[in-house]
Every structure is written in structure tokens, then in C-alpha cells.
Amino acid sequence: MKDALTATDPRETAFEEHVSADGQVEPKDWMPEAYRKTLVRQISQHAHSEIIGMQPEGNWITRAPSLRRKVALIAKVQDEAGHGLYLYSAAETLGASRDDMVDALLEGKAKYSSIFNYPTPTWADIGAIGWLVDGAAITNQVPLCRTSYGPYARAMVRVCKEESFHQRQGYEIMLQLARGTDAQKKMAQEALNRWWWPCLMMFGPPDHDSPNSARSMAWKIKRHSNDELRQRFVDQTVPQAEFLGLSIPDPDLKWNEERGHYDFGTPPWDEFMEVVKGNGPCNRQRLNARRKAHDDGAWVREAALAHAEKRRERAEAASQAA
Ligand code: BYC
């Protein structure tokens, strides 16, 4: 990959200047191949995360404790399917094929967010996902509304609006449990204990171990580094946990007056590496469920193709008759 400073192709120089001046890039604009590839990588991983991310919560739809909770959860999981579809479409504007992206996921070759490989043993886990996982997703995705690639930025605007409803429904579940019986409060605390560190690791490896960050930030695909966003998440979440009366499971968590931020402990990065390699608690289960859903949906794809073919034939016959 050519570095921005040594770019000699005038189109590349113009591209770098455009992006540096906060210009947006649209599908038909010229772009360096490495920029296109980086975007396809990030956007397709993001799409896969939304699609796999339906599973940990989807398996609670039949067990939601009231009709109101069930309706909200169904809507949330449907929103995630929609987010996956906008994102696959955004990647398609870069020339990526949807079939190739889906095959890569089903074959276990594509990455998706580590967070969705953890189990949801209790109803409080659904609260914790909404509060923490969607909270982390918002922290990461609000800056992506200003990412340099137009279709990705526009998809993020709608995604973030929906994520903020998801986050509030999760926090409301936690609030109710935290103000409930001792057993409910214990369930909420245990869910927070399970999700805290995996959520901090959602932001990706530390900056010094993040091979893609420097290039993606120079191209304004990423607007903030992994560590900056992780810190922002900790700073905004600690007061929310205090309001719930729950404790964050980190003995090193402490307000640092001088920095104006919370200091916090080191996430278990060995665990992160294992989860990303496919050895997390639920990786196999998640991929198998996705493969089964894909196979079960074969008839829908066939029916849609047959319908499209019929419409094409009818339109052709009508144009010949005219
Ligand atoms: N899990 O150089 P780095 C959601 C990979 S959806 C797995 O820092 P980058 C939600 C990374 O891909 C959540 N892998 O990478 C959905 C790279 O591998 P490759 C998803 C991870 O791209 C439903 C390698 O590690 N959000 O929130 O500069 C319900 C080195 O990392 C992870 C997005 O996708 C991880 N956590 O930065 C509720 C947002 N972290 O490709 C919620 C968009 C890193 O070199 N994506 N890796 O083999 C991003 O902002 C960036 O891609 C990341 C990583 C910050 C995630």
C-alpha cells in the first residue's frame, strides 16, 4: 500500500486532499484500492456482527417476562436485521458481492464482533446487552456518522437512532431489576459482571496493537482510536452503574482528577484473541445457527428469484406487445 506522503498518482493526491479536508467519498468517485478494501473489510464485518448479534437476544424472545418486553425485544432484533441489510448494501456499493460476503461468514472466514460469542443465561443479560453492548455500539458508531465514505456514514445515522432506543430499553430492564428483590438485583449484578470486560474489548485491541487504526484514521474511516472510544465508554457508563446501585467489576477503576477520566484495569486480551480466533464460549453455536438459518431460508431466495424472473418475462412480453 502506498503511503499518503509518497503518493505520485495525481488522482491519489487529489483523493488524499479531498479526504483530509473532510470531503465525503461517493461510490462512483475514484478511490485507492486499499481504501476500498479497508471499507469492504470493516463494513462487511460490521454487517456480520449485526446479523450474528440477533442471536444472543433472539433466544430470549419466547421467554421475555411480559408482553411489553417481548414486543420491544422483537422490534430490537428486527432492527438489527435491518442494520445488517443496510450495511451489506453499503458494502455492495464498493463492488463487493453479497454472496461472497455471506459465504465468507458461513465458512467461518469472516470476522464479526467478539461480543456476540458470549452466552445470555438470564433475563438480566438482555438488560446488560441493551445497556452496555448497545451503549458501546453507540459510542463507536456515532463518530462513524462522519466517516469519509458517504453510504456508510448515511447508514450509520439511522442505525444510531435505533441503537439509542435499544440502549434505553436495556437500561430500563436493568433499572427495574436493580430496584427489585434481592434476587433480581443479584441477577443484574451478575450480568454486569459477565458483560463488562467483553464490552470493553468490543472497541478492538489497544492502539499499540491495532494494525488498521493509523491508516483508517488518516483516511477518516475511523474518527477516533480504539482506546479513545473505550475511555469515552467507561467515563459515561460508570455514573450509570452508580445510579443503578451496581458495582463495576474492576478493582482498578478510579476517577483520575488530573486526567479528568476514569483509570481502569487491563481487559483480558488473551481471552479476546481466543474469541476472535473462533474459540469463544459460543462461536461454534453462533455459526451453526447462522448456517441452519441460511439453509432454512433457501426456499425464500428461490421464490424471490422465481418472482423476479416472472416479472421480467411479463415486462418483456408487454414491451413486445406494445
Ligand atoms: N471483535 O486494527 P484493528 C453492534 C479485529 S455491531 C472481532 O483495531 P479496525 C451491535 C479487526 O477486525 C458491533 N474482531 O481493526 C449489533 C482486525 O481484524 P482484520 C460491531 C475484532 O477495523 C447488534 C483486527 O482485530 N461494530 O454493535 O481498525 C446488537 C485488528 O483490529 C474486534 C462494528 O463493526 C472485535 N471486537 O478496528 C447490538 C463497528 N475488534 O480485519 C450491537 C465498525 C477488532 O485486520 N467497526 N477486531 O483481520 C469498527 O469501528 C472497527 O472495525 C473496530 C476495529 C473498532 C471494530
Coordinates of C-alpha atoms and ligand atoms in Angstrom, one line a residue:
M1 CA 0.0 0.0 0.0
K2 CA 1.3 3.4 -0.9
D3 CA 1.6 5.9 1.9
A4 CA -0.2 9.2 1.6
L5 CA 3.0 11.2 1.7
T6 CA 4.6 9.2 -1.2
A7 CA 1.6 9.2 -3.4
T8 CA 2.5 10.0 -7.0
D9 CA -0.7 9.3 -8.9
P10 CA -2.4 12.7 -9.2
R11 CA -5.8 11.0 -8.6
E12 CA -4.4 9.7 -5.3
T13 CA -3.1 13.1 -4.3
A14 CA -6.4 14.7 -5.1
F15 CA -8.2 11.9 -3.1
E16 CA -6.0 12.4 -0.1
E17 CA -6.6 16.2 -0.2
H18 CA -10.3 15.7 -0.5
V19 CA -10.5 13.3 2.5
S20 CA -8.1 15.5 4.6
A21 CA -10.5 18.4 4.0
D22 CA -13.4 16.3 5.4
G23 CA -14.8 15.7 1.9
Q24 CA -17.0 12.7 1.5
V25 CA -16.3 9.9 -1.0
E26 CA -19.2 8.5 -3.1
P27 CA -19.4 5.1 -4.9
K28 CA -18.6 6.5 -8.4
D29 CA -15.6 8.6 -7.2
W30 CA -12.1 7.4 -7.9
M31 CA -10.6 5.8 -4.7
P32 CA -7.4 4.0 -3.9
E33 CA -7.8 0.2 -4.0
A34 CA -6.6 -0.1 -0.4
Y35 CA -9.2 2.4 0.8
R36 CA -11.9 0.4 -1.0
K37 CA -10.6 -2.9 0.6
T38 CA -10.4 -1.4 4.1
L39 CA -14.0 -0.3 3.8
V40 CA -15.3 -3.6 2.5
R41 CA -13.5 -5.3 5.4
Q42 CA -14.9 -3.0 8.1
I43 CA -18.4 -2.7 6.7
S44 CA -18.8 -6.4 6.0
Q45 CA -17.6 -7.3 9.5
H46 CA -20.0 -4.7 10.9
A47 CA -22.9 -6.3 8.8
H48 CA -22.0 -9.8 10.0
S49 CA -21.9 -8.5 13.6
E50 CA -25.5 -7.2 13.3
I51 CA -26.7 -10.4 11.8
I52 CA -25.0 -12.7 14.3
G53 CA -25.9 -10.2 17.0
M54 CA -29.5 -11.1 16.7
Q55 CA -28.9 -14.5 18.3
P56 CA -28.0 -13.8 21.9
E57 CA -31.2 -11.8 22.3
G58 CA -33.3 -13.7 19.8
N59 CA -33.2 -16.8 22.1
W60 CA -35.0 -14.7 24.8
I61 CA -38.0 -13.6 22.7
T62 CA -40.1 -16.6 23.8
R63 CA -39.1 -16.1 27.4
A64 CA -39.4 -12.3 27.8
P65 CA -41.2 -11.7 31.1
S66 CA -44.1 -9.6 29.8
L67 CA -45.9 -8.8 26.5
R68 CA -44.4 -5.3 26.6
R69 CA -40.8 -6.7 27.0
K70 CA -41.5 -9.2 24.2
V71 CA -42.7 -6.6 21.8
A72 CA -39.7 -4.3 22.5
L73 CA -37.3 -7.2 22.1
I74 CA -38.8 -8.4 18.8
A75 CA -38.5 -4.9 17.5
K76 CA -34.9 -4.6 18.6
V77 CA -33.9 -7.9 17.0
Q78 CA -35.7 -6.9 13.8
D79 CA -33.8 -3.6 13.8
E80 CA -30.5 -5.5 13.9
A81 CA -31.5 -7.5 10.8
G82 CA -32.3 -4.2 9.1
H83 CA -28.9 -2.8 10.1
G84 CA -27.2 -5.8 8.7
L85 CA -29.0 -5.3 5.4
Y86 CA -28.1 -1.5 5.1
L87 CA -24.5 -2.4 5.8
Y88 CA -24.4 -5.2 3.2
S89 CA -25.9 -2.8 0.7
A90 CA -23.3 -0.2 1.6
A91 CA -20.5 -2.8 1.0
E92 CA -22.1 -3.7 -2.3
T93 CA -21.7 0.0 -3.5
L94 CA -18.0 -0.7 -3.3
G95 CA -18.3 -3.7 -5.7
A96 CA -18.4 -6.4 -3.0
S97 CA -20.7 -9.3 -3.8
R98 CA -23.4 -10.1 -1.2
D99 CA -23.0 -13.8 -1.9
D100 CA -19.2 -13.7 -1.3
M101 CA -19.7 -11.8 2.0
V102 CA -22.3 -14.3 3.2
D103 CA -20.2 -17.3 2.1
A104 CA -17.2 -15.9 4.0
L105 CA -19.3 -15.6 7.1
L106 CA -20.8 -19.1 6.8
E107 CA -17.4 -20.7 6.0
G108 CA -16.0 -19.1 9.2
K109 CA -13.5 -17.0 7.3
A110 CA -15.0 -13.6 8.1
K111 CA -14.8 -11.8 11.4
Y112 CA -17.7 -10.4 13.4
S113 CA -17.7 -8.7 16.8
S114 CA -16.3 -10.8 19.6
I115 CA -19.1 -9.7 21.9
F116 CA -21.7 -12.0 20.3
N117 CA -19.8 -15.1 21.3
Y118 CA -20.9 -14.9 24.9
P119 CA -24.0 -16.6 26.3
T120 CA -27.1 -15.0 27.8
P121 CA -28.1 -17.3 30.7
T122 CA -30.6 -14.9 32.4
W123 CA -33.1 -12.2 31.5
A124 CA -30.7 -9.7 33.1
D125 CA -28.2 -10.5 30.3
I126 CA -30.8 -9.0 27.9
G127 CA -30.8 -5.8 30.0
A128 CA -27.0 -5.8 30.1
I129 CA -26.7 -6.2 26.4
G130 CA -29.0 -3.3 25.7
W131 CA -27.4 -1.1 28.3
L132 CA -23.7 -2.0 27.7
V133 CA -23.4 -3.6 24.3
D134 CA -25.7 -1.1 22.6
G135 CA -24.1 1.7 24.7
A136 CA -20.7 0.6 23.4
A137 CA -22.1 0.3 19.8
I138 CA -23.4 3.9 20.0
T139 CA -20.0 5.2 21.3
N140 CA -18.3 3.6 18.4
Q141 CA -20.9 4.4 15.8
V142 CA -21.9 8.0 16.4
P143 CA -18.5 9.1 15.1
L144 CA -19.0 6.8 12.1
C145 CA -21.9 9.1 11.0
R146 CA -19.0 11.3 9.9
T147 CA -16.9 8.6 8.3
S148 CA -15.5 9.6 4.9
Y149 CA -17.5 7.1 2.8
G150 CA -20.9 8.5 2.1
P151 CA -23.1 5.4 2.0
Y152 CA -21.6 4.1 5.3
A153 CA -22.0 7.4 7.0
R154 CA -25.6 7.7 5.9
A155 CA -26.4 4.2 7.1
M156 CA -24.9 5.0 10.5
V157 CA -27.3 7.9 11.0
R158 CA -30.3 5.7 11.0
V159 CA -28.5 2.8 12.8
C160 CA -27.6 5.2 15.7
K161 CA -31.1 6.5 16.1
E162 CA -32.3 2.9 16.5
E163 CA -29.4 1.9 18.8
S164 CA -30.3 4.7 21.2
F165 CA -33.8 3.2 21.6
H166 CA -32.1 -0.2 22.2
Q167 CA -29.8 1.2 24.8
R168 CA -32.7 2.8 26.7
Q169 CA -34.8 -0.4 26.7
G170 CA -31.7 -2.3 28.1
Y171 CA -31.1 0.4 30.8
E172 CA -34.8 0.3 31.8
I173 CA -34.6 -3.5 32.3
M174 CA -31.5 -3.1 34.5
L175 CA -33.2 -0.3 36.4
Q176 CA -36.2 -2.4 37.2
L177 CA -34.1 -5.4 38.2
A178 CA -31.8 -3.2 40.3
R179 CA -34.8 -1.8 42.2
G180 CA -36.4 -5.2 42.6
T181 CA -36.0 -8.0 45.0
D182 CA -32.6 -9.0 46.3
A183 CA -32.6 -12.0 43.8
Q184 CA -33.3 -9.6 40.9
K185 CA -30.6 -7.2 42.0
K186 CA -28.1 -10.1 42.3
M187 CA -29.1 -11.2 38.8
A188 CA -28.5 -7.7 37.4
Q189 CA -25.1 -7.5 39.2
E190 CA -24.0 -10.9 37.8
A191 CA -25.0 -9.9 34.3
L192 CA -22.9 -6.7 34.6
N193 CA -20.0 -8.8 35.9
R194 CA -20.3 -11.1 32.8
W195 CA -20.6 -8.3 30.2
W196 CA -18.2 -5.6 31.5
W197 CA -14.9 -6.8 30.2
P198 CA -16.2 -8.3 26.9
C199 CA -17.8 -4.8 26.2
L200 CA -14.5 -3.0 26.8
M201 CA -12.9 -5.4 24.3
M202 CA -15.6 -4.7 21.7
F203 CA -13.7 -1.5 20.9
G204 CA -10.8 -3.6 19.5
P205 CA -7.2 -4.2 20.6
P206 CA -5.2 -1.4 22.3
D207 CA -4.0 1.3 19.9
H208 CA -0.4 0.0 20.0
D209 CA -1.7 -3.4 18.8
S210 CA -4.2 -2.2 16.3
P211 CA -2.7 -2.7 12.8
N212 CA -5.5 -0.9 10.9
S213 CA -6.1 2.2 13.0
A214 CA -3.4 4.6 11.7
R215 CA -4.4 4.1 8.1
S216 CA -8.1 4.1 8.8
M217 CA -7.8 7.3 10.8
A218 CA -5.7 9.1 8.2
W219 CA -8.5 8.2 5.6
K220 CA -11.1 9.4 8.2
I221 CA -12.8 6.0 8.0
K222 CA -12.3 5.8 11.8
R223 CA -12.6 9.2 13.5
H224 CA -11.2 8.1 16.9
S225 CA -8.8 5.4 18.1
N226 CA -9.9 2.2 19.8
D227 CA -8.5 3.4 23.2
E228 CA -10.1 6.8 22.9
L229 CA -13.6 5.3 22.4
R230 CA -13.0 2.7 25.2
Q231 CA -12.2 5.6 27.6
R232 CA -15.2 7.5 26.5
F233 CA -17.4 4.5 27.1
V234 CA -16.0 3.9 30.6
D235 CA -16.4 7.6 31.5
Q236 CA -20.1 7.6 30.5
T237 CA -21.0 4.2 31.9
V238 CA -19.6 4.4 35.4
P239 CA -22.2 7.1 36.6
Q240 CA -24.9 5.0 35.0
A241 CA -23.8 1.9 37.1
E242 CA -23.7 4.1 40.2
F243 CA -27.3 5.3 39.5
L244 CA -28.3 1.6 39.3
G245 CA -26.5 0.9 42.6
L246 CA -24.4 -1.8 40.8
S247 CA -20.7 -2.1 41.0
I248 CA -18.3 -2.4 38.0
P249 CA -16.2 -5.5 38.4
D250 CA -12.8 -3.7 38.2
P251 CA -10.7 -3.1 41.4
D252 CA -8.5 -0.6 39.4
L253 CA -11.4 1.6 38.4
K254 CA -10.8 5.1 39.9
W255 CA -11.5 8.7 39.0
N256 CA -8.3 10.4 38.0
E257 CA -8.8 14.1 38.8
E258 CA -5.7 15.1 36.8
R259 CA -6.7 13.4 33.6
G260 CA -10.4 14.2 34.0
H261 CA -11.1 10.5 33.2
Y262 CA -11.6 7.2 35.0
D263 CA -8.5 4.9 35.2
F264 CA -9.4 1.3 34.7
G265 CA -7.8 -2.1 34.6
T266 CA -6.5 -4.1 31.6
P267 CA -9.1 -6.2 29.8
P268 CA -8.2 -9.9 29.4
W269 CA -6.7 -9.6 25.9
D270 CA -5.7 -13.3 25.8
E271 CA -9.4 -14.2 26.0
F272 CA -10.2 -11.6 23.3
M273 CA -7.6 -13.3 21.0
E274 CA -9.2 -16.7 21.6
V275 CA -12.7 -15.4 20.9
V276 CA -11.6 -13.7 17.7
K277 CA -9.9 -16.9 16.6
G278 CA -13.1 -18.8 16.9
N279 CA -12.7 -20.3 20.4
G280 CA -15.1 -18.2 22.5
P281 CA -17.8 -19.8 24.6
C282 CA -20.4 -19.6 21.7
N283 CA -18.6 -19.2 18.4
R284 CA -19.5 -22.6 17.1
Q285 CA -23.1 -22.4 18.3
R286 CA -23.5 -18.9 16.6
L287 CA -22.1 -20.0 13.2
N288 CA -24.1 -23.3 13.2
A289 CA -27.3 -21.4 14.0
R290 CA -26.5 -18.9 11.2
R291 CA -25.8 -21.8 8.7
K292 CA -29.0 -23.5 9.6
A293 CA -31.0 -20.2 9.2
H294 CA -29.3 -19.7 5.8
D295 CA -30.2 -23.3 4.7
D296 CA -33.8 -23.0 6.0
G297 CA -34.2 -19.7 4.1
A298 CA -33.1 -21.3 0.7
W299 CA -36.8 -21.5 -0.4
V300 CA -37.3 -17.8 0.2
R301 CA -34.3 -16.9 -2.0
E302 CA -35.5 -19.3 -4.7
A303 CA -39.1 -17.9 -4.5
A304 CA -37.8 -14.3 -4.8
L305 CA -35.7 -15.2 -7.8
A306 CA -38.6 -17.0 -9.5
H307 CA -40.8 -14.0 -8.8
A308 CA -38.2 -11.6 -10.2
E309 CA -37.9 -13.8 -13.3
K310 CA -41.7 -13.9 -13.8
R311 CA -41.9 -10.1 -13.6
R312 CA -39.0 -9.7 -16.1
E313 CA -40.8 -12.1 -18.5
R314 CA -44.1 -10.2 -18.1
A315 CA -42.4 -6.8 -18.7
E316 CA -40.6 -8.2 -21.8
A317 CA -43.9 -9.6 -23.2
A318 CA -45.7 -6.3 -22.5
S319 CA -42.9 -4.3 -24.3
Q320 CA -43.1 -6.6 -27.3
A321 CA -46.9 -6.3 -27.5
A322 CA -46.7 -2.5 -27.4
Ligands
BYC1 N1 -14.3 -8.5 17.5 O1 -6.7 -3.0 13.7 P1 -8.0 -3.2 14.4 C1 -23.2 -3.8 17.3 C2 -10.3 -7.3 14.6 S1 -22.3 -4.4 16.0 C3 -13.8 -9.2 16.5 O2 -8.2 -2.3 15.6 P2 -10.1 -1.9 13.0 C4 -24.4 -4.4 17.7 C5 -10.3 -6.3 13.4 O3 -11.4 -6.6 12.6 C6 -20.7 -4.3 16.6 N2 -12.7 -8.7 15.8 O4 -9.2 -3.1 13.4 C7 -25.1 -5.3 16.8 C8 -9.0 -6.6 12.8 O5 -9.0 -7.8 12.0 P3 -8.7 -7.9 10.4 C9 -19.7 -4.2 15.5 C10 -12.2 -7.5 16.1 O6 -11.0 -2.4 11.9 C11 -26.3 -5.9 17.3 C12 -8.1 -6.9 14.0 O7 -9.0 -7.3 15.0 N3 -19.3 -2.8 15.3 O8 -22.6 -3.0 17.9 O9 -9.3 -0.7 12.7 C13 -26.8 -5.7 18.5 C14 -7.3 -5.8 14.4 O10 -8.1 -4.7 14.9 C15 -12.7 -6.7 17.2 C16 -18.6 -2.5 14.3 O11 -18.2 -3.3 13.4 C17 -13.8 -7.3 17.9 N4 -14.4 -6.6 18.9 O12 -11.0 -1.5 14.3 C18 -26.1 -4.8 19.3 C19 -18.3 -1.0 14.1 N5 -12.0 -5.6 17.3 O13 -9.9 -7.4 9.7 C20 -25.0 -4.1 18.9 C21 -17.4 -0.7 12.9 C22 -11.1 -5.7 16.3 O14 -7.5 -7.0 10.2 N6 -16.1 -1.2 13.1 N7 -11.2 -6.8 15.6 O15 -8.4 -9.3 10.2 C23 -15.1 -0.6 13.7 O16 -15.3 0.5 14.3 C24 -13.7 -1.2 13.7 O17 -13.7 -2.1 12.6 C25 -13.3 -1.8 15.0 C26 -11.9 -2.5 14.8 C27 -13.1 -0.7 16.1 C28 -14.3 -2.9 15.5

